[in-house]
Short mmCIF file of C-alpha atoms in Angstrom, two decimals:
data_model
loop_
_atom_site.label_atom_id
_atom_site.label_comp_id
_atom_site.label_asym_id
_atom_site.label_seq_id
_atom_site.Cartn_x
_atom_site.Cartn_y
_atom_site.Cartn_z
CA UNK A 19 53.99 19.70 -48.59
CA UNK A 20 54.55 17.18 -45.53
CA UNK A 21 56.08 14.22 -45.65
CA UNK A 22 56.21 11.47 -42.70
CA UNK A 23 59.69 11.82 -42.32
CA UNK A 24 58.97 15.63 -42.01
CA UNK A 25 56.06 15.18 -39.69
CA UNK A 26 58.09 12.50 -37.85
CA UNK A 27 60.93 15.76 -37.22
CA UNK A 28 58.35 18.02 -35.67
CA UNK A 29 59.44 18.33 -31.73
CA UNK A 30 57.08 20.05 -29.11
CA UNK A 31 57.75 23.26 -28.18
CA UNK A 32 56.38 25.83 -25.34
CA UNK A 33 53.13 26.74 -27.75
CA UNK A 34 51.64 24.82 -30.13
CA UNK A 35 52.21 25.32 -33.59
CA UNK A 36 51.53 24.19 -37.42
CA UNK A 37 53.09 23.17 -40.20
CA UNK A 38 51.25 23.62 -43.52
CA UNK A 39 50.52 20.68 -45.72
CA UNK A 40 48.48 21.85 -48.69
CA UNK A 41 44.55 22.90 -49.64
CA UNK A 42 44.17 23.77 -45.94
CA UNK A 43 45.13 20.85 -44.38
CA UNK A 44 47.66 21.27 -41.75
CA UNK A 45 49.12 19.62 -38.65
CA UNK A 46 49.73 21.20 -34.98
CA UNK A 47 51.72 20.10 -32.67
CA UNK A 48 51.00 20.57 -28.99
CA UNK A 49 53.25 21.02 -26.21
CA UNK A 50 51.47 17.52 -24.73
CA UNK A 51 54.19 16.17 -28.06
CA UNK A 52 50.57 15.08 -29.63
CA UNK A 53 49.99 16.01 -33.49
CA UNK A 54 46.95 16.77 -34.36
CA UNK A 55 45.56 17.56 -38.01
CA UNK A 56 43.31 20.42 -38.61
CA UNK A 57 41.73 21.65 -41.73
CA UNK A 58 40.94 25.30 -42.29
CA UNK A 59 38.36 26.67 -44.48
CA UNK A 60 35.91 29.49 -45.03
CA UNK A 61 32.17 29.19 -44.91
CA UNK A 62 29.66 32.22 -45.63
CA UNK A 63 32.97 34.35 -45.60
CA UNK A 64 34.38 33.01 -42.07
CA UNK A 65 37.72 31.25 -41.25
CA UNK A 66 36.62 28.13 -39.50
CA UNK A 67 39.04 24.89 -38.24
CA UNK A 68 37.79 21.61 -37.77
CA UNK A 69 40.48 18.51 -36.41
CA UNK A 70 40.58 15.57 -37.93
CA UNK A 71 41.98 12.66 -36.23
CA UNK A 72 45.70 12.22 -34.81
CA UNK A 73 48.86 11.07 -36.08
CA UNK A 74 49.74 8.36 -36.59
CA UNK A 75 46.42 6.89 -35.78
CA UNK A 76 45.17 9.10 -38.82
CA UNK A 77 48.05 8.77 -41.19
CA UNK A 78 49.37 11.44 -44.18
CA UNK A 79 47.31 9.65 -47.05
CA UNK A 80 43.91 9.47 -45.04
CA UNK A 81 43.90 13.09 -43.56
CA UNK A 82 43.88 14.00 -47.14
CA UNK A 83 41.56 11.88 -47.97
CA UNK A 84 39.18 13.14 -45.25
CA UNK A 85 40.23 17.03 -46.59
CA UNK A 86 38.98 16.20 -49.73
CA UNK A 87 35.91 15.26 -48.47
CA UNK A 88 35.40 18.38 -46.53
CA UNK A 89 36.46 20.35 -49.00
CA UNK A 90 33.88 18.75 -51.37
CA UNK A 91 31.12 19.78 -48.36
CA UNK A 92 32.04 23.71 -48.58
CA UNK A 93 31.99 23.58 -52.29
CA UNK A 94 28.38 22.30 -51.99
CA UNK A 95 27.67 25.16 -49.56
CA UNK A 96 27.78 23.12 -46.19
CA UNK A 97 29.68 23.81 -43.04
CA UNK A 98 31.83 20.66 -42.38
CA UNK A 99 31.79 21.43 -38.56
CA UNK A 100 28.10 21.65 -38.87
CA UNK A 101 27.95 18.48 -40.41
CA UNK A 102 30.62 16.99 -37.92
CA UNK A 103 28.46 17.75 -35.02
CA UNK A 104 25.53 16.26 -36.64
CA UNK A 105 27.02 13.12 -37.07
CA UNK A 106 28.36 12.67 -33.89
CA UNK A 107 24.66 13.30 -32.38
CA UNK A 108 23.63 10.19 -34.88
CA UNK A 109 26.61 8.13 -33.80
CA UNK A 110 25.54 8.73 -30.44
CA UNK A 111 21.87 8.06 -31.30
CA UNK A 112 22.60 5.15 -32.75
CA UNK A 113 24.65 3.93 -29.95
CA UNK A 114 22.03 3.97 -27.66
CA UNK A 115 20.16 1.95 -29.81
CA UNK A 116 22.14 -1.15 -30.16
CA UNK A 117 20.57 -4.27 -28.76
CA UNK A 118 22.57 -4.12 -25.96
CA UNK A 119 22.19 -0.97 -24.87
CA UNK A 120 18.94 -0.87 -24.79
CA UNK A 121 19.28 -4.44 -22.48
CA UNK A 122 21.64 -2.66 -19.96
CA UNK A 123 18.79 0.27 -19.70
CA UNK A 124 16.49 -1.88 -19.27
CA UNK A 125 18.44 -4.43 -16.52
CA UNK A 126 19.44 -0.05 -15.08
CA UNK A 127 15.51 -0.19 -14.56
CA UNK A 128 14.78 -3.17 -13.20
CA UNK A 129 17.74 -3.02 -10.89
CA UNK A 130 16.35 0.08 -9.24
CA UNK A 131 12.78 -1.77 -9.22
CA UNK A 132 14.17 -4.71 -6.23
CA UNK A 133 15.71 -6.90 -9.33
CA UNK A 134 18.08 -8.75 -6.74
CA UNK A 135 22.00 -8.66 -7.45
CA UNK A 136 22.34 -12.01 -8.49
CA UNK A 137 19.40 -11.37 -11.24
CA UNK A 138 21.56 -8.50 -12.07
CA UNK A 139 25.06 -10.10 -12.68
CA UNK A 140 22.88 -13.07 -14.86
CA UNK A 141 21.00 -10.78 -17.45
CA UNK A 142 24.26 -8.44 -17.73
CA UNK A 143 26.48 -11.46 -18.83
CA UNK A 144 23.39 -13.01 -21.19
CA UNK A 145 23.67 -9.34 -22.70
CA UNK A 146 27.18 -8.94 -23.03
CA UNK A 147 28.25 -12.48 -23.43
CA UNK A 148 25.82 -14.99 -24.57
CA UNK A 149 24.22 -12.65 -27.17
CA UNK A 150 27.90 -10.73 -27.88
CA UNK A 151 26.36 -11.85 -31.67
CA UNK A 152 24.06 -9.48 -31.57
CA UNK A 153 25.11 -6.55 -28.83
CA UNK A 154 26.11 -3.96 -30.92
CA UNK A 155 23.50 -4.43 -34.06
CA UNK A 156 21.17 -1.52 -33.91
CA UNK A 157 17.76 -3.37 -32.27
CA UNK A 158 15.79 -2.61 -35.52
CA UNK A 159 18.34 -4.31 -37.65
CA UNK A 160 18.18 -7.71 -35.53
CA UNK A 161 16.31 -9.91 -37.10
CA UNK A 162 14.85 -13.32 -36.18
CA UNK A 163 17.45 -15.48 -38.15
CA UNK A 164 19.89 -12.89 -36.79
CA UNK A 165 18.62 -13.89 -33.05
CA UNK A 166 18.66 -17.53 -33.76
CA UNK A 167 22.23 -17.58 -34.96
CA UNK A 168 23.68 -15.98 -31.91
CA UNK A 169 21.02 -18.64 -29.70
CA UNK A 170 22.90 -21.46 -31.85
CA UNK A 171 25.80 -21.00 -30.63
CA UNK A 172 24.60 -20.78 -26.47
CA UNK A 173 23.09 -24.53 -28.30
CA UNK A 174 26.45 -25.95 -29.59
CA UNK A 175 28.01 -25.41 -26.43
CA UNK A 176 25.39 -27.68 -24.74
CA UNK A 177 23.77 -25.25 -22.22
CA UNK A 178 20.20 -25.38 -23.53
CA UNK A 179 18.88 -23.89 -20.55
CA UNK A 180 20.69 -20.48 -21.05
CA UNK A 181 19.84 -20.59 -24.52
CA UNK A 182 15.70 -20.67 -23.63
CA UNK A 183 16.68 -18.15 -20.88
CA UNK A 184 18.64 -16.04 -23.68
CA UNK A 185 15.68 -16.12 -25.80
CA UNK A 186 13.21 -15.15 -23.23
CA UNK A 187 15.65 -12.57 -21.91
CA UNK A 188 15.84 -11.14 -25.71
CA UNK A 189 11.93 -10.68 -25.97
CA UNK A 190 11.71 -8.83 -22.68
CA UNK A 191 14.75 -6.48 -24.57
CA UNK A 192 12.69 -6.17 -27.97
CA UNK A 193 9.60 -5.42 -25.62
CA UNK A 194 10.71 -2.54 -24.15
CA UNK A 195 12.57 -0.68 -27.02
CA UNK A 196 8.97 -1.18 -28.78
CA UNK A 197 7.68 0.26 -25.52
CA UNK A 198 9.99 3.40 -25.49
CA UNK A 199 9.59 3.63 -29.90
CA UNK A 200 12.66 2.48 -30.88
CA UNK A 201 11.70 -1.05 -32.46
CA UNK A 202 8.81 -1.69 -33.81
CA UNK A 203 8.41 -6.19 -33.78
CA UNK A 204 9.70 -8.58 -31.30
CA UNK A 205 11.72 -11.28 -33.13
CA UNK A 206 12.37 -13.55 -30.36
CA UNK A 207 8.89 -14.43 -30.62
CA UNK A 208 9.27 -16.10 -34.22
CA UNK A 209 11.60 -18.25 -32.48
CA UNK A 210 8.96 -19.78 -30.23
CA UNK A 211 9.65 -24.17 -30.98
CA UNK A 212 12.70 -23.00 -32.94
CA UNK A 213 15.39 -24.29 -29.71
CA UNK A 214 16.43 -27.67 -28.76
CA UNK A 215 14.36 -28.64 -25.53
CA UNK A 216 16.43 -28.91 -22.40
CA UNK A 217 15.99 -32.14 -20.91
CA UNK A 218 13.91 -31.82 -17.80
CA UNK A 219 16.06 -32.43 -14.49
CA UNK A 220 13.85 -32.50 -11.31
CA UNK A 221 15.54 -30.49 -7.97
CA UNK A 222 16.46 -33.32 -5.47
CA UNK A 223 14.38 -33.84 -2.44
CA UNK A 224 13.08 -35.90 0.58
CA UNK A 225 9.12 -36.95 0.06
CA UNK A 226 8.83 -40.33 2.10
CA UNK A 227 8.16 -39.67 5.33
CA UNK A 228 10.22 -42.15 7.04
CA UNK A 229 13.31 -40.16 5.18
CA UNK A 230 12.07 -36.85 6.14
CA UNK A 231 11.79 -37.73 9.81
CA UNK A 232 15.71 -38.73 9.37
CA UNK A 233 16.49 -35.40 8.00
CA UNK A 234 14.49 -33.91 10.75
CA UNK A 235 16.07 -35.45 13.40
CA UNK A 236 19.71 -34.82 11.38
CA UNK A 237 18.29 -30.80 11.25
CA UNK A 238 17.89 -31.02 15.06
CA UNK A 239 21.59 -32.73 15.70
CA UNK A 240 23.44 -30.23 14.00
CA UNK A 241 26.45 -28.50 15.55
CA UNK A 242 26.55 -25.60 13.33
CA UNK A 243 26.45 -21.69 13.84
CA UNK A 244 22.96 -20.77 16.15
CA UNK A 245 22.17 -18.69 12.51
CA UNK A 246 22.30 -21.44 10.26
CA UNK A 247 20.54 -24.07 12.38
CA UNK A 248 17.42 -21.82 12.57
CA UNK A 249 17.47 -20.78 9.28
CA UNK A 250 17.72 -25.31 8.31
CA UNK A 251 14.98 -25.34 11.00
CA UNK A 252 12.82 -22.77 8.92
CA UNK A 253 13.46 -24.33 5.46
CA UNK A 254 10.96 -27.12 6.12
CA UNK A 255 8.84 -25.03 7.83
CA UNK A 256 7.80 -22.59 5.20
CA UNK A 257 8.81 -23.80 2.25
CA UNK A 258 10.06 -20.73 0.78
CA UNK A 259 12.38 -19.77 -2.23
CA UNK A 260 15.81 -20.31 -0.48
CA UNK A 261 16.44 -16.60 -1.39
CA UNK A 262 13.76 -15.74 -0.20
CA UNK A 263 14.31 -17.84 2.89
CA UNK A 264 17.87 -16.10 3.59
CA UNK A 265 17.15 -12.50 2.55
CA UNK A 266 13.79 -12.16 5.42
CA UNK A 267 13.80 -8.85 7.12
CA UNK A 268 12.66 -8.58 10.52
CA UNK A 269 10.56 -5.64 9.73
CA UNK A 270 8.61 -7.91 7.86
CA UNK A 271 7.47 -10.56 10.36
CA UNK A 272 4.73 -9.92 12.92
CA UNK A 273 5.41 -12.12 15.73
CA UNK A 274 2.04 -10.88 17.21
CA UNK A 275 -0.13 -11.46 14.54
CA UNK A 276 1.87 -14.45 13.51
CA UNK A 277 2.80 -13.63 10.09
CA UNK A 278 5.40 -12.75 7.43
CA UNK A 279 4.71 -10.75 4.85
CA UNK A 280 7.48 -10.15 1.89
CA UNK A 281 7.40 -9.52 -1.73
CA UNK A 282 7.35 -12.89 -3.80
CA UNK A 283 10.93 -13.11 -5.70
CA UNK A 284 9.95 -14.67 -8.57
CA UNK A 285 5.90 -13.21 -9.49
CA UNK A 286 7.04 -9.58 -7.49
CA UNK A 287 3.61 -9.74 -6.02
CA UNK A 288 2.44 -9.44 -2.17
CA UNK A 289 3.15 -12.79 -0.15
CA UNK A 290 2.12 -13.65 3.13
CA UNK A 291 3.55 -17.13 4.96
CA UNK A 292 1.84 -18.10 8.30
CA UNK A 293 3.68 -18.37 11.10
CA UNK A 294 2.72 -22.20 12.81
CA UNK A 295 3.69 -21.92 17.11
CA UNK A 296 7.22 -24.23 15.88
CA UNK A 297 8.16 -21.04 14.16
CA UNK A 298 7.42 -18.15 16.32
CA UNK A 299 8.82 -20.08 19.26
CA UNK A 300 12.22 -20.56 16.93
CA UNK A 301 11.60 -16.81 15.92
CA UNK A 302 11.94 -16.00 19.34
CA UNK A 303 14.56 -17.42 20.34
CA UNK A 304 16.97 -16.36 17.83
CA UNK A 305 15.60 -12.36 17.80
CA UNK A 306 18.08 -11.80 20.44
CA UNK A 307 20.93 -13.01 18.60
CA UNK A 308 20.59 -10.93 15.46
CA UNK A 309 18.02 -8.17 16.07
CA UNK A 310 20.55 -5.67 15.42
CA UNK A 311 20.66 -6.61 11.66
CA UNK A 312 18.01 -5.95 9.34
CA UNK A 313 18.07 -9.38 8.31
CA UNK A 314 16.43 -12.17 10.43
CA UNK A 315 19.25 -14.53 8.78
CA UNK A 316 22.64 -12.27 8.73
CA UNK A 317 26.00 -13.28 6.72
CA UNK A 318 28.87 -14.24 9.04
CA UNK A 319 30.99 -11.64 7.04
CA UNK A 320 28.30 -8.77 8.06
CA UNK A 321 25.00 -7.50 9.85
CA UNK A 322 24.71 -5.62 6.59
CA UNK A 323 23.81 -8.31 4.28
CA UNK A 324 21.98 -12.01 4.51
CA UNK A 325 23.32 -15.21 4.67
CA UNK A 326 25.26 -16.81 1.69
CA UNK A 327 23.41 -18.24 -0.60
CA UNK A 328 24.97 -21.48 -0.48
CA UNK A 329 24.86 -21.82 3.08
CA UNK A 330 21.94 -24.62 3.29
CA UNK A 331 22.80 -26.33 0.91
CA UNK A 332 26.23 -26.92 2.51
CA UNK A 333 24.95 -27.40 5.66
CA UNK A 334 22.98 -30.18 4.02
CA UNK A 335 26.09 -31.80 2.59
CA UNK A 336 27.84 -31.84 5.97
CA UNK A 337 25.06 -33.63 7.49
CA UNK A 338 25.34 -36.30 4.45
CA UNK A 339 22.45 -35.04 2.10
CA UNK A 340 24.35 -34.15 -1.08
CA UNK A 341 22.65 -32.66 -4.26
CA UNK A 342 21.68 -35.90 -5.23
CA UNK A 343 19.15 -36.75 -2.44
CA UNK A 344 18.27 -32.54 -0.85
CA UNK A 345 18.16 -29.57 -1.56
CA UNK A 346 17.67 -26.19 -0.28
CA UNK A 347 15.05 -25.87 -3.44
CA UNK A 348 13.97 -28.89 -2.41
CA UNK A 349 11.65 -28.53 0.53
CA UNK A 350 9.38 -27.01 -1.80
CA UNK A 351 8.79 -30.35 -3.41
CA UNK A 352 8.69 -31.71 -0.20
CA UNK A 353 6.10 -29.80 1.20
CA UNK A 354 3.83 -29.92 -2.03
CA UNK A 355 4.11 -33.64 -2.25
CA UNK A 356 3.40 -34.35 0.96
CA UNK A 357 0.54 -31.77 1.98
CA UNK A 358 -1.19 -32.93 -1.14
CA UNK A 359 -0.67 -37.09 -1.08
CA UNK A 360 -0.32 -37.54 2.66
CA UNK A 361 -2.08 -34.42 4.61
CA UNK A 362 -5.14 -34.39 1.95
CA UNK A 363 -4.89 -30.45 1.51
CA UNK A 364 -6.65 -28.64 -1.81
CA UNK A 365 -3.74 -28.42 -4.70
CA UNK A 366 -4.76 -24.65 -4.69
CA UNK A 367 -3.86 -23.97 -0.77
CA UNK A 368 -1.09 -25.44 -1.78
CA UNK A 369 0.28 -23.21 -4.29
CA UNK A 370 -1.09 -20.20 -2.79
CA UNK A 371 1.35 -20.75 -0.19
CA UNK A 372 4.29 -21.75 -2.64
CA UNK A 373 3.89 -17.81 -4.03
CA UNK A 374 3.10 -19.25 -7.48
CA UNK A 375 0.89 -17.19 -9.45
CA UNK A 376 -3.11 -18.84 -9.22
CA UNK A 377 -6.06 -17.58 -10.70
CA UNK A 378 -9.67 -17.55 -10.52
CA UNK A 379 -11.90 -19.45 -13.10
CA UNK A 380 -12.20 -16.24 -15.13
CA UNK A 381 -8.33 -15.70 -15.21
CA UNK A 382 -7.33 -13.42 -12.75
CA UNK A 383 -4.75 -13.48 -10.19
CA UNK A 384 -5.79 -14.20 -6.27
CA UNK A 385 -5.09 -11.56 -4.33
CA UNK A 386 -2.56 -12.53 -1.19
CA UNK A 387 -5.27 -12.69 1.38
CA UNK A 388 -6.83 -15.53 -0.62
CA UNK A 389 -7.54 -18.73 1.21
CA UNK A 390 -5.51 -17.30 4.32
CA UNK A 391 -7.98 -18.71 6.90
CA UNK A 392 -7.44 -22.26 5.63
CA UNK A 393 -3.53 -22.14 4.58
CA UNK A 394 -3.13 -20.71 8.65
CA UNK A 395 -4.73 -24.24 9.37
CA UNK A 396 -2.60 -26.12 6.81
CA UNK A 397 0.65 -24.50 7.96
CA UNK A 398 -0.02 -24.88 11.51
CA UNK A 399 -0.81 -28.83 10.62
CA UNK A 400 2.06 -28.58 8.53
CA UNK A 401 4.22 -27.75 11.44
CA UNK A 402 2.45 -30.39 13.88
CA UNK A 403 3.61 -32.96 11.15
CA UNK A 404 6.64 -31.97 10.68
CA UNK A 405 7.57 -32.43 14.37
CA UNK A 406 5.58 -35.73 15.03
CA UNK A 407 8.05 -37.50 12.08
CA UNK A 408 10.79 -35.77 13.78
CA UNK A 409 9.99 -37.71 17.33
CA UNK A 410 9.21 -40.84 16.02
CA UNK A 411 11.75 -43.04 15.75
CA UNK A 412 13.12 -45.31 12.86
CA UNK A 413 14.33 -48.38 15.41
CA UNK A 414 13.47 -51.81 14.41
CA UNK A 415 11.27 -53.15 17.12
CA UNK A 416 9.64 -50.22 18.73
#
């Protein structure tokens, strides 16, 4: 019988070879210097070998142990490597059922759907870090209190927000593994009340007029790249998500029929935004400059991709509007406040054009065309307002 100190002796040679221990349990040794145990057996009057594990990972005592077992499943009449196989198949099975994989399929899927890459990189660390409580639980065995515990702890370290976003995230997860049969209830929507409430924070931005003419004229003054100062001229203009905003494609805008058509970011729907005379003419004008790129707003690093993200809003900071007082987001407040309190236009125009999902009085959702005669008008007078505060000037006595 083997000993450690025996096995510990056993050098490599050309071939592998084995070294009896006892009741068919054995250890090779490879040429690689790895030692490997095997147990041999006979099932429905064949030799058969099945490995075990590898020392010293699987030490003396426990390859034993694990003969014994196997040589308790040929005494009952079963094929150990049968039985092997079938277990790894449920390992796997169960592997691909864990709460986290079934998130990373799903984020897989959305990904190839137009998810954007910074969507991407969020959800995968929610999955894998925020909710590492819960990641490798098989989904049917996460329960609500389960689900709350690991959303506890996103709550103790004080950022409530990704803890609501967790939860969401989590029912989206449960969703689809009920969709594709392998849960059957989504827990995270027991939870619903169950979180601390995130104490609302409103994004920064300009709404008196006097203060947007300033900004205006500050827009007009800057001395930054040609890319950048159209894109700052264009934020007040359309009032788009910034992404949204940095990542336009020339292929979608139709300088003819004075539009831009994109999918909305956030509601993935259809979106048209039309295109006042300001814009075309500053469409125009910077064509030349980066019609070469897909991208009406290219990155400085590369045609290949759009501008930073964080480009406006640094631009803004250089011309003295920090977070505190404007940002990027924030001409979306702007231009809701203002078209609604000072320009008199219908709340509904209104968030048409802000791509925010409006329906009819029997609950269905507008189709992208909806109100387009009258939000042409209201961007065009949009525009026409925008550039009468930006003439006017601020100087006492004039």
């Amino acid at each position: 019988m083997l000993t450690d100190t025996k096995i510990r002796a056993q050098k490599p040679r050309e071939r592998a070879y084995r070294v009896a221990d006892a009741q068919g349990l054995c250890l090779e040794v490879r040429p690689s210097s790895a030692k490997v145990w095997r147990y041999r057996y006979r099932h429905a009057g064949q030799a058969s070998m099945i490995t075990l594990g590898e020392y010293p990972t699987m030490g003396l005592a426990d390859a034993r142990a694990e003969r014994d077992r196997l040589r308790a499943l040929v005494r009952s009449g079963a094929n150990p490597a049968h039985v092997a196989r079938v277990e790894r198949i449920t390992k796997a099975g169960q592997a691909a059922t864990t709460f986290g994989a079934v998130g990373l399929e799903l984020l897989e899927k959305r990904a190839k759907e137009g998810l954007s890459p910074q969507s991407v990189k969020r959800e995968r660390r929610l999955i894998e870090k925020d909710m590492a409580g819960i990641r490798d639980l098989p989904i049917t065995e996460v329960t609500a209190p389960l689900l709350l515990d690991a959303l506890r702890k996103l709550e103790r370290r004080g950022v409530i927000e990704t803890a609501h976003r967790a939860r969401a995230h989590a029912g989206q997860v449960f969703r689809y593994a009920i969709a594709t049969g392998r849960a059957e209830r989504n827990p995270a929507a027991d939870l619903t009340g169950a979180l601390e409430q995130p104490k609302t924070t409103h994004l920064a931005a300009l709404t008196e007029p006097a203060k947007i003419g300033e900004l205006l004229r500050a827009i007009d003054a800057y001395q930054g790249s040609p890319v950048t100062t159209a894109a700052l001229k264009f934020a007040p203009l359309f009032f788009v998500r910034p992404g949204e905003l940095r990542s336009a494609r020339w292929a979608d805008i139709d300088l003819e029929g004075a539009e831009w058509r994109y999918t909305a970011s956030k509601t993935k729907t259809p979106h048209i935004v039309p295109l006042a005379t300001q814009a075309i003419a500053i469409l125009r004008e910077l064509h030349p400059l980066t019609q070469r790129s897909e991208y009406v707003f290219p990155s400085v690093r590369g045609a290949s991709r759009p501008m930073s993200e964080n480009t406006i809003n640094v631009a803004l900071r250089t011309m003295g509007y920090d977070g505190s007082v404007m940002t990027g987001h924030g001409f979306r407040a702007m231009a809701r406040t203002v078209l609604d309190e000072v320009l008199g236009f219908r709340p509904d125009f209104i968030e048409h054009q802000l791509a925010h999902a409006v329906r009819d009085p029997l609950g269905r959702a507008y189709n992208r065309t909806a109100h387009l005669a009258e939000r042409k008008k209201m961007m065009q007078a949009w525009a026409d307002y925008l550039y009468q505060l930006a003439s006017e000037t601020t100087c006492a006595g004039k």
